[in-house]
Amino acid sequence: MRLGTIEVWPPLLLAPMAGLTHSVLRTTILQFGGVGLLSTEMLAAARLPAERQDSSPYLARTAQESPLSYQLLLADDKIIPKAFEALHRFQADAVDLNLGCPAPQVRRAGGGSSLMDDPARVRRIIAQARRRTSLPLSAKIRLGETLDEGALRDFCRMLADEGLDMLTVHARLRGEPFARPARWDWVAKVKQWVRIPVIANGSIDSVDSARACLKATGADGLMIGRAAARKPWIFARIAREVYGVEMPEPDIRLPRLYATFVESLNERFQPERRLGRLKEFTHYFATNYFFGHHLAVKVQASESIDEAWRHATAFFALNDSGRPQQD
């Protein structure tokens, strides 16, 4: 699959997730392989011009994290010139526009999924962005406030007509929780409406669900979110089993993976930025153990990363199989 000038293979993409898709999770995924396009977490366009790559926790990046798409959270086109100057300075490989975040604070500010209610404003944003960069440009959307086929069709076609290189569809309505199975049949509709690559997102957490999603949607690729934090080897599994990529079977050793994660946090982030990211990751990682909630609760209650690490080593000593309860 091509995203502008970038060849994305295998067509497996990491979803942008606040507090999760930072440099350490990205390199944790890369040690297993199989991911075709990485992502930052959401980046506030208004703050980008003042950010410094050598100090911002949102922009930390190692040389191996490539290609890397920078996801931009914005509400109008006024900030685009300065934001894209910053993205070029940071050597972004691609840019993704956030048109789907359902968080109330984001919607109140006029960003995220609220933008789908104002197609004219979105048209101006994309037109301005397209004028400011030759980088691959994509967007991530939800299905809307309600299931309105005509409105969604017109919106998606407008996005493609304005020059997007790719569209990712999180197949849920704005107010639907993650527990609700994704509406893959609506991704299939979008695929029929536009000629640019369409990526399916939602309810993809295993090789079987990846196969089922591709069959149901005809999508050009898959974007994986929370499952990437639970099972950073999921891309490698799907790349091998679904796309036939020749690569080694993932060597999954959970205590070692967690230890490397902590070490990398200590190396790349300032002390005050480490513990929150470890807590966020542990919430998902702990589900690999039958009694993982004990680990998650202890780490959540920790007041320092050293305390969290002590709790983790004690937990691993009692649960030393080192293998996930399910793949």
Short mmCIF file of C-alpha atoms in Angstrom, two decimals, residues 137-320:
data_model
loop_
_atom_site.label_atom_id
_atom_site.label_comp_id
_atom_site.label_asym_id
_atom_site.label_seq_id
_atom_site.Cartn_x
_atom_site.Cartn_y
_atom_site.Cartn_z
CA LEU A 137 -1.66 13.60 4.31
CA SER A 138 -4.31 11.40 5.92
CA ALA A 139 -7.25 11.74 8.29
CA LYS A 140 -8.91 9.58 10.91
CA ILE A 141 -12.68 9.74 11.39
CA ARG A 142 -15.51 8.03 13.22
CA LEU A 143 -18.82 7.20 11.54
CA GLY A 144 -20.49 10.35 12.85
CA GLU A 145 -23.06 11.23 15.47
CA THR A 146 -25.68 8.89 13.98
CA LEU A 147 -25.73 6.38 11.14
CA ASP A 148 -26.39 8.72 8.22
CA GLU A 149 -25.17 7.08 5.02
CA GLY A 150 -25.65 10.11 2.80
CA ALA A 151 -23.83 12.50 5.13
CA LEU A 152 -20.95 10.09 5.68
CA ARG A 153 -20.61 9.40 1.95
CA ASP A 154 -20.51 13.10 1.09
CA PHE A 155 -18.01 13.80 3.86
CA CYS A 156 -15.63 11.01 2.83
CA ARG A 157 -15.79 11.98 -0.84
CA MET A 158 -15.06 15.59 0.09
CA LEU A 159 -11.98 14.47 2.03
CA ALA A 160 -10.69 12.51 -0.93
CA ASP A 161 -11.48 15.28 -3.42
CA GLU A 162 -9.55 17.82 -1.35
CA GLY A 163 -6.35 15.79 -1.67
CA LEU A 164 -6.10 13.32 1.21
CA ASP A 165 -3.80 10.39 0.48
CA MET A 166 -5.49 7.98 2.91
CA LEU A 167 -8.53 7.73 5.17
CA THR A 168 -8.77 5.72 8.40
CA VAL A 169 -12.26 4.84 9.61
CA HIS A 170 -12.78 4.05 13.28
CA ALA A 171 -15.96 2.06 12.76
CA ARG A 172 -17.96 3.36 15.70
CA LEU A 173 -20.29 6.29 16.22
CA ARG A 174 -19.06 9.26 18.20
CA GLY A 175 -20.74 8.19 21.45
CA GLU A 176 -20.12 4.44 21.23
CA PRO A 177 -17.70 2.86 23.72
CA PHE A 178 -14.85 0.54 22.81
CA ALA A 179 -16.83 -2.38 24.24
CA ARG A 180 -19.29 -2.04 21.36
CA PRO A 181 -18.19 -4.20 18.39
CA ALA A 182 -16.99 -2.06 15.50
CA ARG A 183 -19.36 -1.61 12.56
CA TRP A 184 -17.07 -3.07 9.90
CA ASP A 185 -19.83 -3.07 7.29
CA TRP A 186 -19.65 0.72 7.26
CA VAL A 187 -15.95 0.63 6.44
CA ALA A 188 -16.92 -1.49 3.43
CA LYS A 189 -19.29 1.30 2.36
CA VAL A 190 -16.53 3.92 2.65
CA LYS A 191 -14.22 1.70 0.62
CA GLN A 192 -16.78 1.74 -2.20
CA TRP A 193 -17.20 5.52 -2.07
CA VAL A 194 -13.58 6.70 -2.40
CA ARG A 195 -10.57 5.74 -4.47
CA ILE A 196 -7.87 6.54 -1.91
CA PRO A 197 -6.67 3.79 0.48
CA VAL A 198 -9.10 3.10 3.33
CA ILE A 199 -7.84 1.74 6.65
CA ALA A 200 -10.14 -0.11 9.06
CA ASN A 201 -9.88 0.57 12.78
CA GLY A 202 -11.83 -0.94 15.68
CA SER A 203 -12.20 -4.40 17.28
CA ILE A 204 -8.94 -5.72 15.79
CA ASP A 205 -7.11 -7.56 18.56
CA SER A 206 -5.97 -10.89 17.11
CA VAL A 207 -5.04 -12.73 13.93
CA ASP A 208 -8.60 -14.04 13.64
CA SER A 209 -10.21 -10.61 14.03
CA ALA A 210 -7.73 -9.14 11.53
CA ARG A 211 -8.75 -11.74 8.95
CA ALA A 212 -12.44 -11.20 9.69
CA CYS A 213 -12.12 -7.43 9.40
CA LEU A 214 -10.35 -7.58 6.06
CA LYS A 215 -12.96 -9.99 4.73
CA ALA A 216 -15.84 -7.81 5.93
CA THR A 217 -14.44 -4.47 4.81
CA GLY A 218 -12.15 -5.01 1.83
CA ALA A 219 -9.95 -2.39 3.52
CA ASP A 220 -6.48 -1.61 2.22
CA GLY A 221 -4.99 -2.03 5.67
CA LEU A 222 -5.65 -2.22 9.40
CA MET A 223 -5.02 0.21 12.23
CA ILE A 224 -4.52 -1.26 15.71
CA GLY A 225 -4.93 0.74 18.90
CA ARG A 226 -5.36 -0.58 22.44
CA ALA A 227 -4.37 -4.13 21.46
CA ALA A 228 -0.95 -2.74 20.51
CA ALA A 229 -0.38 -1.76 24.13
CA ARG A 230 -1.69 -5.08 25.43
CA LYS A 231 0.25 -7.16 22.92
CA PRO A 232 3.03 -5.21 21.19
CA TRP A 233 3.77 -8.37 19.17
CA ILE A 234 0.31 -8.33 17.53
CA PHE A 235 1.65 -6.65 14.38
CA ALA A 236 4.24 -9.39 13.93
CA ARG A 237 1.59 -12.09 14.40
CA ILE A 238 -0.75 -10.56 11.82
CA ALA A 239 2.07 -9.78 9.39
CA ARG A 240 3.12 -13.46 9.46
CA GLU A 241 -0.27 -15.13 9.54
CA VAL A 242 -2.41 -12.79 7.43
CA TYR A 243 0.00 -11.06 5.05
CA GLY A 244 2.54 -13.86 4.71
CA VAL A 245 5.53 -11.75 5.70
CA GLU A 246 8.56 -13.91 6.31
CA MET A 247 9.77 -13.06 9.79
CA PRO A 248 10.68 -14.93 12.97
CA GLU A 249 8.03 -16.08 15.39
CA PRO A 250 7.82 -13.35 18.08
CA ASP A 251 9.90 -14.17 21.16
CA ILE A 252 7.50 -13.08 23.90
CA ARG A 253 8.98 -12.82 27.38
CA LEU A 254 6.75 -10.55 29.42
CA PRO A 255 9.05 -9.67 32.36
CA ARG A 256 11.88 -8.80 29.95
CA LEU A 257 9.53 -6.73 27.79
CA TYR A 258 8.35 -4.76 30.83
CA ALA A 259 11.89 -4.24 32.09
CA THR A 260 12.99 -2.88 28.72
CA PHE A 261 9.97 -0.58 28.70
CA VAL A 262 10.94 0.86 32.09
CA GLU A 263 14.58 1.26 31.06
CA SER A 264 13.57 3.10 27.92
CA LEU A 265 11.26 5.43 29.84
CA ASN A 266 14.16 6.30 32.13
CA GLU A 267 16.44 6.95 29.18
CA ARG A 268 14.12 9.11 27.04
CA PHE A 269 11.85 11.04 29.38
CA GLN A 270 12.32 13.53 32.18
CA PRO A 271 11.58 12.05 35.65
CA GLU A 272 8.20 13.77 35.95
CA ARG A 273 7.09 12.28 32.62
CA ARG A 274 7.88 8.63 33.30
CA LEU A 275 5.43 7.31 35.88
CA GLY A 276 2.24 8.41 34.11
CA ARG A 277 3.31 6.68 30.93
CA LEU A 278 4.21 3.50 32.81
CA LYS A 279 0.82 3.48 34.54
CA GLU A 280 -0.98 3.91 31.22
CA PHE A 281 0.97 1.07 29.61
CA THR A 282 0.61 -1.24 32.63
CA HIS A 283 -3.18 -0.90 32.54
CA TYR A 284 -3.12 -2.79 29.23
CA PHE A 285 0.00 -4.94 29.67
CA ALA A 286 -1.29 -6.47 32.91
CA THR A 287 -4.17 -8.15 31.08
CA ASN A 288 -1.64 -10.71 29.78
CA TYR A 289 -1.75 -12.34 33.23
CA PHE A 290 -4.69 -14.14 34.83
CA PHE A 291 -4.10 -12.13 38.00
CA GLY A 292 -2.76 -9.06 36.22
CA HIS A 293 -5.11 -6.73 38.06
CA HIS A 294 -2.84 -7.13 41.09
CA LEU A 295 0.04 -5.70 39.06
CA ALA A 296 -2.08 -2.91 37.61
CA VAL A 297 -3.44 -1.82 41.00
CA LYS A 298 0.02 -1.76 42.60
CA VAL A 299 1.55 0.26 39.79
CA GLN A 300 -1.39 2.69 39.72
CA ALA A 301 -0.90 3.33 43.45
CA SER A 302 2.86 3.92 43.10
CA GLU A 303 4.28 7.38 43.71
CA SER A 304 7.52 6.86 41.79
CA ILE A 305 8.74 4.75 38.92
CA ASP A 306 11.17 2.99 41.30
CA GLU A 307 8.28 1.98 43.53
CA ALA A 308 6.31 0.77 40.52
CA TRP A 309 9.28 -1.30 39.36
CA ARG A 310 9.62 -2.93 42.81
CA HIS A 311 5.97 -3.95 42.70
CA ALA A 312 6.41 -5.29 39.18
CA THR A 313 9.46 -7.41 40.04
CA ALA A 314 7.63 -8.85 43.04
CA PHE A 315 4.66 -9.70 40.83
CA PHE A 316 6.86 -11.35 38.20
CA ALA A 317 8.56 -13.45 40.89
CA LEU A 318 5.17 -14.93 41.77
CA ASN A 319 3.97 -15.19 38.16
CA ASP A 320 7.10 -16.35 36.44
#
